Amino acid sequence: MAELVEHPCVQHKLAIIRDVETGHKRFRELATEITEFICYEALKNIKTKEIKVQTPVAVATCRKIDTDIVVVPILRAGVGMLDGILELVPTARVGFVGLYRDEETKLPVTYYERFPPQIHGGTCIIIDPMLATGGSTVAAIDQLKDKGADNIIVICIVTCPEGIELVESAHPDVKIYAAAIDTKLNEKKYIVPGLGDAGDRLFGTSDPE
Ligand code: PRP
Ligand code: URA
């Protein structure tokens, strides 16, 4: 299932991050800000426990998050969303999946994997700005489940129906949160209109300046 975060503050930032004129510094800032908003929405039903807190006046009944949170950026572009999650959940643990799309086949190739043990029993948040064909996300979920993860959500910035369908058919238990569900993929399997190559735009690897 995919949930679209339609809040005007998110959609305003999305308009700027999509703009071809937005340079890598601003692109990075916006990726962090948008991710924080989406994460806020995605964690609204996270497990909490009741605690008592002594205020200067009296004892207050409060709630605290009661699950380990493991954020898993898909290298490399997912790293551009990491600060946004850690801003909201500073105690989150971080795992990594290294994947790139083969330029010819468009299929994901795995080159790195490292997870904390808390993926078992905790809540795992896979982050990648672009969920295009869905191949990379499905591969990351496969790896996490293979290592014992049982509760996984995906946060991306832009996705499309084809990618959502692939993830849903392979992993119906995994919910996707996004700021945009665009129309389609082009012949190079880029999301249309999308925002281009997220990794290059985040890290300045294709900037003319
Ligand atoms: C991009 C993006 C996703 C993947 C999405 O990564 O960040 O990981 O493509 O495509 P898919 O849904 O069709 O699998 P890319 O391969 O460009 O690597 P990078 O992050 O190193 O730039
Ligand atoms: N990867 C990207 O960075 N952008 C797309 O549109 C598709 C895959």
PDB file of C-alpha atoms and ligand atoms in Angstrom, residues 74-77 99-101 128 130-136 197 199, ligand 1:
ATOM      1  CA  ILE A  74      19.965   2.597  -0.054  1.00  0.00           C
ATOM      2  CA  LEU A  75      23.395   3.808  -1.181  1.00  0.00           C
ATOM      3  CA  ARG A  76      24.045   6.176  -2.558  1.00  0.00           C
ATOM      4  CA  ALA A  77      21.023   8.486  -2.940  1.00  0.00           C
ATOM      5  CA  LEU A  99      22.731  -1.055  -4.641  1.00  0.00           C
ATOM      6  CA  TYR A 100      22.985   0.512  -8.062  1.00  0.00           C
ATOM      7  CA  ARG A 101      20.914   0.035 -11.186  1.00  0.00           C
ATOM      8  CA  ASP A 128      15.638   6.098  -1.146  1.00  0.00           C
ATOM      9  CA  MET A 130      13.380   7.422  -6.074  1.00  0.00           C
ATOM     10  CA  LEU A 131      11.246   4.276  -6.207  1.00  0.00           C
ATOM     11  CA  ALA A 132      11.185   3.806 -10.005  1.00  0.00           C
ATOM     12  CA  THR A 133      10.868   0.222 -11.312  1.00  0.00           C
ATOM     13  CA  GLY A 134      10.904  -0.826  -7.648  1.00  0.00           C
ATOM     14  CA  GLY A 135      13.733  -3.303  -8.273  1.00  0.00           C
ATOM     15  CA  SER A 136      16.158  -1.646  -5.834  1.00  0.00           C
ATOM     16  CA  ASP A 197      18.937  11.468 -11.210  1.00  0.00           C
ATOM     17  CA  GLY A 199      22.102  10.746  -6.600  1.00  0.00           C
TER      18      GLY A 199
HETATM   19  C1  PRP B   1      18.626   5.213  -8.141  1.00  0.00           C
HETATM   20  C2  PRP B   1      17.755   5.514  -6.944  1.00  0.00           C
HETATM   21  C3  PRP B   1      17.290   4.137  -6.553  1.00  0.00           C
HETATM   22  C4  PRP B   1      17.143   3.433  -7.877  1.00  0.00           C
HETATM   23  C5  PRP B   1      15.699   3.447  -8.248  1.00  0.00           C
HETATM   24  O1  PRP B   1      19.864   4.793  -7.739  1.00  0.00           O
HETATM   25  O2  PRP B   1      18.412   6.193  -5.926  1.00  0.00           O
HETATM   26  O3  PRP B   1      18.193   3.452  -5.702  1.00  0.00           O
HETATM   27  O4  PRP B   1      17.897   4.194  -8.823  1.00  0.00           O
HETATM   28  O5  PRP B   1      15.472   2.694  -9.343  1.00  0.00           O
HETATM   29  P1  PRP B   1      14.614   1.365  -9.378  1.00  0.00           P
HETATM   30  O6  PRP B   1      13.398   1.595  -8.551  1.00  0.00           O
HETATM   31  O7  PRP B   1      14.280   1.228 -10.846  1.00  0.00           O
HETATM   32  O8  PRP B   1      15.456   0.235  -8.886  1.00  0.00           O
HETATM   33  P2  PRP B   1      21.079   4.650  -8.783  1.00  0.00           P
HETATM   34  O9  PRP B   1      21.119   3.296  -9.392  1.00  0.00           O
HETATM   35  O10 PRP B   1      21.029   5.787  -9.759  1.00  0.00           O
HETATM   36  O11 PRP B   1      22.350   4.723  -7.858  1.00  0.00           O
HETATM   37  P3  PRP B   1      22.912   5.946  -6.968  1.00  0.00           P
HETATM   38  O12 PRP B   1      22.015   6.084  -5.778  1.00  0.00           O
HETATM   39  O13 PRP B   1      24.267   5.456  -6.614  1.00  0.00           O
HETATM   40  O14 PRP B   1      22.928   7.198  -7.801  1.00  0.00           O
END
